Short mmCIF file of C-alpha atoms in Angstrom, two decimals:
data_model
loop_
_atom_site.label_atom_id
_atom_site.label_comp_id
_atom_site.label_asym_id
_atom_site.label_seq_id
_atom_site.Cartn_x
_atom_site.Cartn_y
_atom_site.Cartn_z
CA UNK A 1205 -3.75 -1.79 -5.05
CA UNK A 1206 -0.20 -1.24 -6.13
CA UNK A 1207 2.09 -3.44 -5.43
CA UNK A 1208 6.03 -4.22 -6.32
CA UNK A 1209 6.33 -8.12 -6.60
CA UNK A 1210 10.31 -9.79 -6.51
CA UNK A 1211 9.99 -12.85 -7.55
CA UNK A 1212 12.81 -14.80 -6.00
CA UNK A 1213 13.02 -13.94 -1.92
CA UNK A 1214 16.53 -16.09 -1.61
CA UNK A 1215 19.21 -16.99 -4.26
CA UNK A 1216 22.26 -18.67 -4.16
CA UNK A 1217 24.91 -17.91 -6.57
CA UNK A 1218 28.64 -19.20 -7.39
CA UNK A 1219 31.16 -16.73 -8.40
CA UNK A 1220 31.09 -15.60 -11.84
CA UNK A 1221 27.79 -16.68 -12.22
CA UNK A 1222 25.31 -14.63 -14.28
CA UNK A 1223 22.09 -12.54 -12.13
CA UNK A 1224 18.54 -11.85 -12.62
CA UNK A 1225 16.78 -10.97 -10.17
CA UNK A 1226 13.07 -10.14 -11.36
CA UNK A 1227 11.02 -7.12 -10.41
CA UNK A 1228 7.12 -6.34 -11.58
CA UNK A 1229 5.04 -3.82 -10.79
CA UNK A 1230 1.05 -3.30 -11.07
CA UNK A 1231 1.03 0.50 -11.47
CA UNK A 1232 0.21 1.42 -15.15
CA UNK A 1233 1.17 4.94 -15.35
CA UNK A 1234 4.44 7.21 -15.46
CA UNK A 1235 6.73 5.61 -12.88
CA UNK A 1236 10.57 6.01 -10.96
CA UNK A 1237 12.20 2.74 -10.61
CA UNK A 1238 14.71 1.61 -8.48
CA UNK A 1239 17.26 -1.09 -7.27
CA UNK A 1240 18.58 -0.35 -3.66
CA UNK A 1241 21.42 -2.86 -2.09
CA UNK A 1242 21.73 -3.82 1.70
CA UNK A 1243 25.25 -5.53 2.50
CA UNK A 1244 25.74 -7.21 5.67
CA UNK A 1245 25.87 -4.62 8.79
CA UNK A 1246 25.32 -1.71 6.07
CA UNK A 1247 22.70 0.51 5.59
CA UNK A 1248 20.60 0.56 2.47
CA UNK A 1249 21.94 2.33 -0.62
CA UNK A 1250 21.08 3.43 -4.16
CA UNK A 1251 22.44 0.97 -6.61
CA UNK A 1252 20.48 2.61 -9.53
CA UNK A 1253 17.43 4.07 -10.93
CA UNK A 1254 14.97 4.75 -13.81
CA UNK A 1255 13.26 8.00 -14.60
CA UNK A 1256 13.17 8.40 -18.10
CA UNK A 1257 15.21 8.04 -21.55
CA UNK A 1258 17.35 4.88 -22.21
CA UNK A 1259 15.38 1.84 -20.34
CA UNK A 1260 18.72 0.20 -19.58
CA UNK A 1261 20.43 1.63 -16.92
CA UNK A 1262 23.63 0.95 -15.03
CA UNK A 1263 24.39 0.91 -12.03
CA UNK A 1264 27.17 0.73 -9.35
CA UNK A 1265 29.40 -2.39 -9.19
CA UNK A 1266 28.81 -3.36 -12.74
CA UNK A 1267 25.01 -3.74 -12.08
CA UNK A 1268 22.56 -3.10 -14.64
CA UNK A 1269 18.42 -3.37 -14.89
CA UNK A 1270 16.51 -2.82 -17.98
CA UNK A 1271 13.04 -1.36 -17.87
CA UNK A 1272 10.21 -2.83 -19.95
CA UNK A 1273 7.36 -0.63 -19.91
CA UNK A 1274 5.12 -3.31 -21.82
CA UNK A 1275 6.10 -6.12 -19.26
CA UNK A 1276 6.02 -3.57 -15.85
CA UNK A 1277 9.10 -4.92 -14.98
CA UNK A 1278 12.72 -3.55 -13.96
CA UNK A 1279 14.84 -6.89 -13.79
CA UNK A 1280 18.37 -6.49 -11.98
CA UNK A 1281 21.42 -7.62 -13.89
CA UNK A 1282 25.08 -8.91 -13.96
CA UNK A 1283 26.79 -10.85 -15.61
CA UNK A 1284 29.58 -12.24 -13.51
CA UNK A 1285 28.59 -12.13 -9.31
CA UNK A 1286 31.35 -11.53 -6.77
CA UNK A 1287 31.61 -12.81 -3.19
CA UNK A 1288 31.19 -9.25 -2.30
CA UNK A 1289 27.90 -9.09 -3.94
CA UNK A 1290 26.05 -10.94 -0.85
CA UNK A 1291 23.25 -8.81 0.10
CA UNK A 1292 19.65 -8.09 0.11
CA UNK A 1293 17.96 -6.23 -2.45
CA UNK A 1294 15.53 -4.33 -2.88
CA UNK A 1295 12.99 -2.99 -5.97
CA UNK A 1296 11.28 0.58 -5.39
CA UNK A 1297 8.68 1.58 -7.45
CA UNK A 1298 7.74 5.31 -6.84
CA UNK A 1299 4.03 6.78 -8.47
CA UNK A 1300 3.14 10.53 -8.98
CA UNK A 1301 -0.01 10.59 -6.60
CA UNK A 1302 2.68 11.71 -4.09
CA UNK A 1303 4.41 14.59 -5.66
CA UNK A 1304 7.33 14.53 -5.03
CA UNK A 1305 7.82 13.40 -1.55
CA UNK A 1306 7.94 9.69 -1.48
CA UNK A 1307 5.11 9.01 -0.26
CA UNK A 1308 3.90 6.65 -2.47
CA UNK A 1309 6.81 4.63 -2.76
CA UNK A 1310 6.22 0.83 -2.68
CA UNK A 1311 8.43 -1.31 -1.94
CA UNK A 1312 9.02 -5.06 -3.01
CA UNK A 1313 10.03 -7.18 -0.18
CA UNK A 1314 13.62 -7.87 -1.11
CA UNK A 1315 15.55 -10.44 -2.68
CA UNK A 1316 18.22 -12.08 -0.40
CA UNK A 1317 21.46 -13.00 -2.31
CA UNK A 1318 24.12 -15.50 -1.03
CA UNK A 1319 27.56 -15.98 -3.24
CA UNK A 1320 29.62 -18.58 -2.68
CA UNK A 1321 33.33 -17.85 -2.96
CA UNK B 1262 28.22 13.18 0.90
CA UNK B 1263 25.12 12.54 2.51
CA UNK B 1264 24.79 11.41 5.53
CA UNK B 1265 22.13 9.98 7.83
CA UNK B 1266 22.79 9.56 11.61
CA UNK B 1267 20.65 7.44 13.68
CA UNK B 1268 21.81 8.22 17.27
CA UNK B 1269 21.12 4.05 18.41
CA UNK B 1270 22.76 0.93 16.61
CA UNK B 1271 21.35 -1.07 19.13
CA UNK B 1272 18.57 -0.77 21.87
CA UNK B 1273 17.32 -2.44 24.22
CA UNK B 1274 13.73 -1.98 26.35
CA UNK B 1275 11.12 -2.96 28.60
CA UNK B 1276 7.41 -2.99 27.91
CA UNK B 1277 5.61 0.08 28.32
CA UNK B 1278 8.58 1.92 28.05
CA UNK B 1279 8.57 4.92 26.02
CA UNK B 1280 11.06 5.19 23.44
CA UNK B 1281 12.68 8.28 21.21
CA UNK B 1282 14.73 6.82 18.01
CA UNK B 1283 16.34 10.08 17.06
CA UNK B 1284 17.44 10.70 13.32
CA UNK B 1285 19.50 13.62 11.29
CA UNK B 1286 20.06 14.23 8.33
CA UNK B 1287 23.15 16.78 7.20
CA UNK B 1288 21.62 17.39 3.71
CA UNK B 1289 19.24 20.22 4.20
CA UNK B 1290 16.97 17.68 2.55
CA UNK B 1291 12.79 18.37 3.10
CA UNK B 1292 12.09 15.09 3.31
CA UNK B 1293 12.49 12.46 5.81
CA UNK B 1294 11.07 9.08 6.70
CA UNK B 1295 10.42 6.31 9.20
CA UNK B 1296 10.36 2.57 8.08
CA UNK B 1297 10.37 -0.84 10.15
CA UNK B 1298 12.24 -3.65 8.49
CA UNK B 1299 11.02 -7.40 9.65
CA UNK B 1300 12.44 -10.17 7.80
CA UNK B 1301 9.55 -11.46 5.34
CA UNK B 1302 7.90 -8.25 5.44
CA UNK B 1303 10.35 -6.00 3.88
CA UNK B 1304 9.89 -2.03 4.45
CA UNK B 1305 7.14 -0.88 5.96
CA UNK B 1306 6.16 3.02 6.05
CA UNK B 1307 5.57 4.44 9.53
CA UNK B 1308 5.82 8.17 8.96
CA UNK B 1309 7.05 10.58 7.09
CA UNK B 1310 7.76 14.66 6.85
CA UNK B 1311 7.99 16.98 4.34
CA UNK B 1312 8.48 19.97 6.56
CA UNK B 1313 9.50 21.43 10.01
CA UNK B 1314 6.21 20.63 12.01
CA UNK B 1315 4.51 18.55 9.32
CA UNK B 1316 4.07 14.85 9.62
CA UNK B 1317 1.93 12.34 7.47
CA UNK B 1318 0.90 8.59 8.66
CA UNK B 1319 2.84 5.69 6.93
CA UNK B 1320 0.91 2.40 6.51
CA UNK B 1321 1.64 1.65 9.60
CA UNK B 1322 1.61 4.42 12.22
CA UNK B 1323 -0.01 2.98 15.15
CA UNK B 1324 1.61 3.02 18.28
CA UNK B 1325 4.13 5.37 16.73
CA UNK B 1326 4.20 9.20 16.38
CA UNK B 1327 6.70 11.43 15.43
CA UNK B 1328 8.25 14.90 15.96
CA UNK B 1329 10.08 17.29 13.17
CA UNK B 1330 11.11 20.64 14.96
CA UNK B 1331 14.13 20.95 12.89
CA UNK B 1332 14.58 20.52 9.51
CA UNK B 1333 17.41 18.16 10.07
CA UNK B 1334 16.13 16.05 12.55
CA UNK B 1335 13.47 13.41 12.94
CA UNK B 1336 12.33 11.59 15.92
CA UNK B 1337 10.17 8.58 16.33
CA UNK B 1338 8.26 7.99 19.25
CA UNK B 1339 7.29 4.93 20.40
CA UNK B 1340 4.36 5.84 23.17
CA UNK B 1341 4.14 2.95 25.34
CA UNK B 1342 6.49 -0.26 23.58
CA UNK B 1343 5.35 -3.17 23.12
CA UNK B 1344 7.28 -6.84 22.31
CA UNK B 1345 5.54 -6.66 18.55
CA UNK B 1346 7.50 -3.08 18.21
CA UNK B 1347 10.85 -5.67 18.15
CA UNK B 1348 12.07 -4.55 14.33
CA UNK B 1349 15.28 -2.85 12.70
CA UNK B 1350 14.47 0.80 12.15
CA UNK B 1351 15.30 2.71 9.32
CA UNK B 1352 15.49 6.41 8.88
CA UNK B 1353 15.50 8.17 5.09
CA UNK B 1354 15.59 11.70 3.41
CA UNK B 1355 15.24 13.38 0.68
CA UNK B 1356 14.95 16.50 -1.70
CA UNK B 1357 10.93 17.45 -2.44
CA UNK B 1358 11.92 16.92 -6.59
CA UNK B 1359 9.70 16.68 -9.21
CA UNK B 1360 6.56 14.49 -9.25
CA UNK B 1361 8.07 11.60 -9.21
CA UNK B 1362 10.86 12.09 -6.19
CA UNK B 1363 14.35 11.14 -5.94
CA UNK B 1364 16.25 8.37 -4.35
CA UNK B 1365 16.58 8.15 -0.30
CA UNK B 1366 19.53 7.97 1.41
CA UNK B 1367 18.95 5.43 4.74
CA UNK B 1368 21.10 5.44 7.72
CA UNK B 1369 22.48 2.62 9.09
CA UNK B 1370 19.30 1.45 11.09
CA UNK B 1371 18.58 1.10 15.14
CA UNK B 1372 17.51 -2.63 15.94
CA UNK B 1373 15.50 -2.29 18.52
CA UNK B 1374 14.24 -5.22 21.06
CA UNK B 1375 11.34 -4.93 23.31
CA UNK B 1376 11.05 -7.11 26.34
#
């Protein structure tokens, strides 16, 4: 079955500490990737996405990911972590059997980061 | 910008109750979606719609249905609630794009208890 696998469900940063936070998927074919955030209180929102062309995308809020098709992964990036950058998140991983509605997108089941001011 | 109103931050029911989470979406979008959020468990699919009138079962649809009479509105039922139906729910859209589909746009989730 297809699955979206985050490898790290809680990390604790300091300010200006670099991120990774790791994302894999097991689908082998033409894929959409994506990052969504979850602040405290907030509801879920876009920080970026992969559908084709240059594998490293940014994001909002200086984020960045980088898609390796050879390693099905789509690891979230940034160099220097705010306070403000306390949230969950979330990797998406969206497969043409649907298409075009969604319906196959699979969700991994979140990473929760904590920065410490 | 879009915007995704669910009509409850914050409910509270009994057991056996039946429930209506209402959502609407301001986008024209064709797509819209249900999800439960548990901690652990991350998003779980409960249904979605890709038209007025049509519906399709999530991977978890029991003790859930749903009803899209308006393009711009979706509304979860939950038939007869039950304490395991205690979960933060999320409603989505979308555009029907492509094969591969675009992003969603979530609103701000109802957390729902059951007692």
């Amino acid at each position: 079955a297809q699955s979206v696998s985050q490898h790290n469900h809680h990390v604790i940063l300091s300010e200006a500490a670099s991120l990774e936070l790791g994302c894999n998927y097991s689908y082998g074919g033409t894929v959409n990737l994506f990052w969504y955030v979850q602040y405290p209180g907030q509801h879920l929102q876009l920080l970026l996405k992969y559908f084709s062309g240059d594998p490293l995308v940014k994001g909002i809020k200086g984020f960045e990911a980088e898609f390796i098709k050879s390693k099905f992964s789509f690891n979230l990036r940034k160099p220097s972590v705010q306070w403000s950058d306390t949230a969950e998140y979330f990797c998406a991983v969206n497969t043409p059997i649907n298409a075009g509605n969604n319906r196959k997108l699979i969700w991994g089941l979140g990473t929760s980061l904590a920065v410490n001011p | 910008d879009v915007k995704v109103t669910q009509s409850s931050r914050y409910l509270v029911k009994r057991t056996g109750e039946k429930v209506f989470l209402e959502c609407v979406q301001d986008m024209d979008h064709e797509n819209m979606f249900w999800y439960r959020q548990d901690p652990g468990l991350g998003l779980r699919l409960i249904y979605f719609s890709y038209d007025v009138k049509m519906k399709e079962k999530g991977d978890i649809p029991e003790g859930y249905s749903v009803s899209r009479e308006k393009k711009e509105r979706f509304s979860l039922i939950l038939e007869s609630a039950s304490t395991n139906q205690t979960s933060m729910y999320l409603c989505a859209s979308s555009f029907l794009q492509g094969v591969l589909g675009p992003p969603l746009h979530f609103g701000n989730g109802t957390r729902l208890t059951v007692t």
